[in-house]
PDB file of C-alpha atoms in Angstrom:
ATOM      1  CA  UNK A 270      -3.089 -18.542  18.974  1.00 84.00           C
ATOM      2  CA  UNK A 271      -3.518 -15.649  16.620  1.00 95.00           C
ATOM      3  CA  UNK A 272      -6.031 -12.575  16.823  1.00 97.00           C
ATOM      4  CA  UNK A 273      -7.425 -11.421  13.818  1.00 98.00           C
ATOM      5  CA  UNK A 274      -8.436  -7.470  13.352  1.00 98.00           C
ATOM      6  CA  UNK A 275     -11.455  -7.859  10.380  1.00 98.00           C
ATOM      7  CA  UNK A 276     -10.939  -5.000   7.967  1.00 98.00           C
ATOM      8  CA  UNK A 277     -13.591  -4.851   5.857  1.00 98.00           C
ATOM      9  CA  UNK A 278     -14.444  -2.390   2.772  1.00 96.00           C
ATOM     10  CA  UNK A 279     -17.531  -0.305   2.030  1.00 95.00           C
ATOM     11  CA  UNK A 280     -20.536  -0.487   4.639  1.00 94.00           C
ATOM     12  CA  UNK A 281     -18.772  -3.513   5.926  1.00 94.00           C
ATOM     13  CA  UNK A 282     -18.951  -6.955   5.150  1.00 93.00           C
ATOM     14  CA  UNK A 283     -23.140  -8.573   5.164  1.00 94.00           C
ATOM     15  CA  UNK A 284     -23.699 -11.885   6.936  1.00 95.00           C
ATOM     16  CA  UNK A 285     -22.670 -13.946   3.867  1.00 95.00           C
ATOM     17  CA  UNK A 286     -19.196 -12.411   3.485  1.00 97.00           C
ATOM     18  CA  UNK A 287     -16.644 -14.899   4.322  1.00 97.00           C
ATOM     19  CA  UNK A 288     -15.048 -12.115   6.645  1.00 97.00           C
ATOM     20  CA  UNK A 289     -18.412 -12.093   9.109  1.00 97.00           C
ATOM     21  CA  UNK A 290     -17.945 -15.867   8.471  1.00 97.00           C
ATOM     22  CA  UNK A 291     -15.160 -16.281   9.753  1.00 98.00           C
ATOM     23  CA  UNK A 292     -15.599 -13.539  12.743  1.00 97.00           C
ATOM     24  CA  UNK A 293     -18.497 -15.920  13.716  1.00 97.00           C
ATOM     25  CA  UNK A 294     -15.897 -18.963  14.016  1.00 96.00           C
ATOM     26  CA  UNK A 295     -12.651 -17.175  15.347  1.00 96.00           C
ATOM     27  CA  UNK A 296     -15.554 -15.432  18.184  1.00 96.00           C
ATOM     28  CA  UNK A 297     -13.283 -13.199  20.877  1.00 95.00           C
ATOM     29  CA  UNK A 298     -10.267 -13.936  18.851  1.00 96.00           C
ATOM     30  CA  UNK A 299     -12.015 -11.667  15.972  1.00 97.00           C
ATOM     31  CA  UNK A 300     -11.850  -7.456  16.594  1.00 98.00           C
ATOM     32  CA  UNK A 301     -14.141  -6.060  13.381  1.00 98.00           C
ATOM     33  CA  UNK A 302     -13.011  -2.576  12.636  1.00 98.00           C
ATOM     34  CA  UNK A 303     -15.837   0.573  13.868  1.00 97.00           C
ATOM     35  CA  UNK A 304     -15.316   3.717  11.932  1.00 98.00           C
ATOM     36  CA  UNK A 305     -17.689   6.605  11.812  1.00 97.00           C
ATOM     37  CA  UNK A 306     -17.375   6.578   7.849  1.00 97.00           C
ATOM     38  CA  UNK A 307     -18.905   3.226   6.217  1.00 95.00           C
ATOM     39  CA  UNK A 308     -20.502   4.267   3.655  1.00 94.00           C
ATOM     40  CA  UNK A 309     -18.617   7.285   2.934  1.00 96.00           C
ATOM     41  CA  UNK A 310     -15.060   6.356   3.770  1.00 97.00           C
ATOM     42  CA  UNK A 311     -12.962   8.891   5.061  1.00 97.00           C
ATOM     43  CA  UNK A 312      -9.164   7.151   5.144  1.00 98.00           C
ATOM     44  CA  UNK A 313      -7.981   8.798   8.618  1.00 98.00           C
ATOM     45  CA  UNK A 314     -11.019   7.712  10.523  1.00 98.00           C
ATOM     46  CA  UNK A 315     -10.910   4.138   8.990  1.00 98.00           C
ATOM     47  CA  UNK A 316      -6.812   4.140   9.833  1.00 98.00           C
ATOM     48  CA  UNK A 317      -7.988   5.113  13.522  1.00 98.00           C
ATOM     49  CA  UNK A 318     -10.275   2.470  13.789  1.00 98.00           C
ATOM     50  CA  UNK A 319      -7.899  -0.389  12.218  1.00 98.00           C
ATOM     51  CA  UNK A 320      -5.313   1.350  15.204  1.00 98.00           C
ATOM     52  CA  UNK A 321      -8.438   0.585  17.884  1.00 98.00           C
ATOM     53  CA  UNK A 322      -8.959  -2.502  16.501  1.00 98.00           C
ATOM     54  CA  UNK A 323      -5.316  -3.832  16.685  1.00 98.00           C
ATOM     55  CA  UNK A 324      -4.801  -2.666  20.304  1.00 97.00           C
ATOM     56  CA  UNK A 325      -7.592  -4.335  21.244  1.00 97.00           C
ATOM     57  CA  UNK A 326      -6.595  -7.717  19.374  1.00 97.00           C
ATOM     58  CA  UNK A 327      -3.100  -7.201  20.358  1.00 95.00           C
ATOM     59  CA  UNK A 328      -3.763  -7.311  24.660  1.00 94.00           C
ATOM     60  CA  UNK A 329      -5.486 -10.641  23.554  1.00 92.00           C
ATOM     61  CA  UNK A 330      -2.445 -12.482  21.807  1.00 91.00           C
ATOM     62  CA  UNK A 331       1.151 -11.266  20.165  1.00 87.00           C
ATOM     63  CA  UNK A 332       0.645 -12.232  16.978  1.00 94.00           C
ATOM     64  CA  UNK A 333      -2.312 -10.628  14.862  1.00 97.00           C
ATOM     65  CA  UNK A 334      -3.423 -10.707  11.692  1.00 98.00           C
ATOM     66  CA  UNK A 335      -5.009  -8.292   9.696  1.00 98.00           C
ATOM     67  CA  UNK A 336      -7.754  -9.738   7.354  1.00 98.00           C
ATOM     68  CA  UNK A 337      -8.813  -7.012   4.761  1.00 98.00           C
ATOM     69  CA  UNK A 338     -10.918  -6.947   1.790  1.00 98.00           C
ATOM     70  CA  UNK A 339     -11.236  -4.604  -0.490  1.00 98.00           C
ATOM     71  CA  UNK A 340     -11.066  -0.978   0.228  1.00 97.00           C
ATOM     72  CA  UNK A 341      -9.779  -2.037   3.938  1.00 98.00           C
ATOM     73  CA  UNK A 342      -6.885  -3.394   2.105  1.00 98.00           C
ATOM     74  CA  UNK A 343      -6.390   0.361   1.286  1.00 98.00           C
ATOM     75  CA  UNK A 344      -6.810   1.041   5.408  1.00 98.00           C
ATOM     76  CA  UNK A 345      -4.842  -2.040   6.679  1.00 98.00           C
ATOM     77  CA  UNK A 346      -1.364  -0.770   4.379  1.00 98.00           C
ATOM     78  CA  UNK A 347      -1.987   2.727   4.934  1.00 97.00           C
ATOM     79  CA  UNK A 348      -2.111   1.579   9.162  1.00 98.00           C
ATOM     80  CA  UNK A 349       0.800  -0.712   8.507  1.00 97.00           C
ATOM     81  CA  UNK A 350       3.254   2.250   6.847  1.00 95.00           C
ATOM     82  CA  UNK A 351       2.567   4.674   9.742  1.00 95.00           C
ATOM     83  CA  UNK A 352       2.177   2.141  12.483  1.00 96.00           C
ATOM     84  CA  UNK A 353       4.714  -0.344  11.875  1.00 94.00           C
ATOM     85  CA  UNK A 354       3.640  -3.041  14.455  1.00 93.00           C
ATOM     86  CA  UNK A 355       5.279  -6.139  15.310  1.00 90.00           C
ATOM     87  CA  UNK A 356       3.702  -9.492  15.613  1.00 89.00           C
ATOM     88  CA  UNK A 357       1.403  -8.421  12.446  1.00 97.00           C
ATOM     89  CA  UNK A 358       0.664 -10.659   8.991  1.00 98.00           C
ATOM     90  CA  UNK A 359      -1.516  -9.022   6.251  1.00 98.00           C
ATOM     91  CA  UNK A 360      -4.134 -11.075   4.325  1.00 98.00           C
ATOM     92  CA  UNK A 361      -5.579  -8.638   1.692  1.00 98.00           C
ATOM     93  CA  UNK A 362      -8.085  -9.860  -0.907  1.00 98.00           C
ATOM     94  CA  UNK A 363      -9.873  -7.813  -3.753  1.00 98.00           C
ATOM     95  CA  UNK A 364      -8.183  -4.638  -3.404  1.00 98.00           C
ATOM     96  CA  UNK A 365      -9.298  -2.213  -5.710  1.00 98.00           C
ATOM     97  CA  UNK A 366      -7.094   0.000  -8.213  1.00 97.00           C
ATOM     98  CA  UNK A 367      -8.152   3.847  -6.722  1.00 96.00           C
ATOM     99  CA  UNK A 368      -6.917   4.462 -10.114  1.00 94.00           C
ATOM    100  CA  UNK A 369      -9.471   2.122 -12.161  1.00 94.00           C
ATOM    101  CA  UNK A 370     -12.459   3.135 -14.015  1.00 95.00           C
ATOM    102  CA  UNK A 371     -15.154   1.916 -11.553  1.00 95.00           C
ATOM    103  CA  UNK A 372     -13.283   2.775  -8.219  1.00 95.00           C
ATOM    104  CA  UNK A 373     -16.346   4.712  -5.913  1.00 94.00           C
ATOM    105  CA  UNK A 374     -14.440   7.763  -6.053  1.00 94.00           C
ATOM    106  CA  UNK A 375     -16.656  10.456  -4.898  1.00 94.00           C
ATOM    107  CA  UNK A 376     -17.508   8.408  -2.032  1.00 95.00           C
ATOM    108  CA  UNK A 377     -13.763   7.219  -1.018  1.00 96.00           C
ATOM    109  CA  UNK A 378     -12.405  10.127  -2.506  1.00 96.00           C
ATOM    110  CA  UNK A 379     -10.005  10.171   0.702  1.00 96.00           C
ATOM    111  CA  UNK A 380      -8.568   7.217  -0.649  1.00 97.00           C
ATOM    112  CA  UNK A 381      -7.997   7.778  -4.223  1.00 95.00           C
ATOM    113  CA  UNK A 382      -4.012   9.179  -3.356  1.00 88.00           C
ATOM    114  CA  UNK A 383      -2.900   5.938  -2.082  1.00 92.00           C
ATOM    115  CA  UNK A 384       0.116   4.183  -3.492  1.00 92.00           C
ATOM    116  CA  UNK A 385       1.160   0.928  -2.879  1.00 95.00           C
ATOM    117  CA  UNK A 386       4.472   0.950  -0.129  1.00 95.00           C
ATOM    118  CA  UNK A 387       6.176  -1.909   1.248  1.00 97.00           C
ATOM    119  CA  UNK A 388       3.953  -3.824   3.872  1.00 96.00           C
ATOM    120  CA  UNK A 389       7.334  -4.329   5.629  1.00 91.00           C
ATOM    121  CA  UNK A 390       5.673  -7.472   7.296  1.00 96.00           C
ATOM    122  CA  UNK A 391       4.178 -10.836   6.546  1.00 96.00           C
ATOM    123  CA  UNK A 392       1.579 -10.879   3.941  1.00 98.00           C
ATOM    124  CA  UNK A 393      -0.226 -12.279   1.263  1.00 98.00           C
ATOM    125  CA  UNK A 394      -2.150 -10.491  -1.714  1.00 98.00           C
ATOM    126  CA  UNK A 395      -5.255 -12.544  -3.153  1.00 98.00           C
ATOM    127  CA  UNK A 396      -7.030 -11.472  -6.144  1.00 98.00           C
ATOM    128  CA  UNK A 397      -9.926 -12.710  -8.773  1.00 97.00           C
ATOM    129  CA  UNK A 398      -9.214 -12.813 -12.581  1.00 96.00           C
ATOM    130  CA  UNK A 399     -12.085 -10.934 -12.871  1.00 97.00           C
ATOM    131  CA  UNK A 400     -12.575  -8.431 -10.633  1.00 97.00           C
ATOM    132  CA  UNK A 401     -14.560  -5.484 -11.528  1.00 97.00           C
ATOM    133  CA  UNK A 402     -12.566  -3.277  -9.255  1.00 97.00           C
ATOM    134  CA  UNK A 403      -9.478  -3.892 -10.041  1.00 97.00           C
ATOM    135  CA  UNK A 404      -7.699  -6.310 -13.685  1.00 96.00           C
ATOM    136  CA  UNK A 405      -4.929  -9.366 -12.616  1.00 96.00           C
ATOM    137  CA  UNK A 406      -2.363  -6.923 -13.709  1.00 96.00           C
ATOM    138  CA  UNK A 407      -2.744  -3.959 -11.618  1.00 97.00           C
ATOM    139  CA  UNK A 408      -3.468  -6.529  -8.448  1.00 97.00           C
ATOM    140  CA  UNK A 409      -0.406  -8.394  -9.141  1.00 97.00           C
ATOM    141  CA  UNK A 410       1.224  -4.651  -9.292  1.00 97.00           C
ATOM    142  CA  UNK A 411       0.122  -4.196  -5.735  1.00 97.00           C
ATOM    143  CA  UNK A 412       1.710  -7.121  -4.867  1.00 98.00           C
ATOM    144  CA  UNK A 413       4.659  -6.370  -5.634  1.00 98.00           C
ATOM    145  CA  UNK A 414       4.959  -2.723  -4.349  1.00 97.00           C
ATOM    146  CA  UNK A 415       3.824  -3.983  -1.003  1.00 98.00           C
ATOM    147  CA  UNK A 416       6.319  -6.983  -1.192  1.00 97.00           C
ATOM    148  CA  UNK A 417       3.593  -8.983  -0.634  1.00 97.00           C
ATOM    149  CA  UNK A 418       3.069 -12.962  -2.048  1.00 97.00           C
ATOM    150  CA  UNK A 419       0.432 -12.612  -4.584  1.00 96.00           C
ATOM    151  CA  UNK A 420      -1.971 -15.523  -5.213  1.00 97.00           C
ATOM    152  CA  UNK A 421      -5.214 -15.522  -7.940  1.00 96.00           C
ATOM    153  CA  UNK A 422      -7.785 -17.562  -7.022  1.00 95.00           C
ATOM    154  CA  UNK A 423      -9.439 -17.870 -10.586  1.00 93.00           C
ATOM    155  CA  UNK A 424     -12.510 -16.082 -11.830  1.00 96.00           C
ATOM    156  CA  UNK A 425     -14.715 -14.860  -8.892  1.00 97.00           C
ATOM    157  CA  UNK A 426     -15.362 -11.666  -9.150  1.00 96.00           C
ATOM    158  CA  UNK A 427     -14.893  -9.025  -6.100  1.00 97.00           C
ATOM    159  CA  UNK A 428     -14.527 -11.805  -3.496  1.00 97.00           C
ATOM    160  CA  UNK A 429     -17.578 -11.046  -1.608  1.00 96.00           C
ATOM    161  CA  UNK A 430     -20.868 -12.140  -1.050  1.00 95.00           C
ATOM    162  CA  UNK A 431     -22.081 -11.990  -4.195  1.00 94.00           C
ATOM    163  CA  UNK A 432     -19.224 -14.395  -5.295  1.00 95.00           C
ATOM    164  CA  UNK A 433     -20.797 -17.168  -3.525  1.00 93.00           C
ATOM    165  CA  UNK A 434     -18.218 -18.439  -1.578  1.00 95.00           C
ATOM    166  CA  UNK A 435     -19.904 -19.182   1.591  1.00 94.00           C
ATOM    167  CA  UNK A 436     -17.089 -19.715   4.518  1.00 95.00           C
ATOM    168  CA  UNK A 437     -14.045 -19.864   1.529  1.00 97.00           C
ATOM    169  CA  UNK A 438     -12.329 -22.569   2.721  1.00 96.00           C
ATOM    170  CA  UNK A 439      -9.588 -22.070   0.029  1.00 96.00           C
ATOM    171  CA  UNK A 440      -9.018 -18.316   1.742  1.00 97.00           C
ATOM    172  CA  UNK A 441      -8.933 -19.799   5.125  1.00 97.00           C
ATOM    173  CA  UNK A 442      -5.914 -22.283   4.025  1.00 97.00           C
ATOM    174  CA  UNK A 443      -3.862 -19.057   2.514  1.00 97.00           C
ATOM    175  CA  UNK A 444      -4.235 -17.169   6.142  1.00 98.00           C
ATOM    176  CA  UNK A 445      -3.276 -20.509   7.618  1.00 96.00           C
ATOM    177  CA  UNK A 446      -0.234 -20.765   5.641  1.00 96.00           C
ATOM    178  CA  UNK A 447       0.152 -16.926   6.046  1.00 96.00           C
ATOM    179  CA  UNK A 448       0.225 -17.013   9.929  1.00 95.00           C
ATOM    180  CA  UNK A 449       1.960 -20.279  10.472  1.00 90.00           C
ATOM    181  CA  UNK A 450       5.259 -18.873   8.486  1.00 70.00           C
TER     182      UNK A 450
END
């Protein structure tokens, strides 16, 4: 079995995100990240909660993975430098460049000095062709600075709701293969 810590990115992840879909189907195995900060993310209160989180998936099995999407991709790798956990596998999709034109920066402005480290664990970077938040080449940069695989999925936008991919079956497969490693 595997516990999963849902990461999500600004004011969380609505009731048609695939994350909150999949939280609905993993049930107890599923820990959704709390922090104060939602809409106005402030990067050591969102690393806190990713810490809460983790310890609260990890009394329920050893091996846990993180399942981010966008700006939690930011939190889970920030977590993942300072924590250093065992056990852990990464899953980040859509992370966007704090560099790039439309990052939110006066509302994540906590987050806009982030570079990309070595994950220095099991993980997998997925990205959209045409993501608003962040181009194919700058994503596939991230992927390599974290030592991350990276995998694009196409043209579909920011991977969120609003990409219409329901459950994302195709996402669930690349944890599978991510956690079964």
């Amino acid at each position: 079995m595997v516990a999963y810590v849902i990461i999500p990115g600004i004011d969380g992840s609505d009731e048609r995100h695939w994350q909150s879909l999949w939280e609905q189907q993993w049930g107890a195995s599923a820990v959704r990240i709390a922090p104060a900060s939602w809409s106005r993310p402030d990067l050591p209160d969102w690393v806190a909660a990713v810490q809460a989180a983790y310890e609260i998936a990890s009394r329920r099995d050893s091996q846990v993975a993180l399942v981010a999407h966008s700006l939690g991709c930011w939190a889970a790798a920030h977590w993942l430098d300072r924590a250093r956990p065992d056990g852990v596998a990464a899953f980040l999709v859509a992370p966007p460049n704090p560099q790039g034109p439309a990052f939110p920066r006066e509302a994540a402005s906590t987050f806009l000095g982030l570079s990309a480290r070595p994950l220095l664990c099991r993980s997998l970077m997925v990205a959209s062709d045409d993501d608003p938040y962040c181009d194919p080449t700058t994503s596939s940069s991230f992927a390599h600075e974290w030592q991350a695989q990276g995998h694009l999925i196409g043209s579909h936008g920011h991977i969120n709701s609003d990409s219409g991919l329901g459950d994302w079956q195709e996402g669930l497969e690349l944890l599978r293969m991510l956690v079964d490693c």
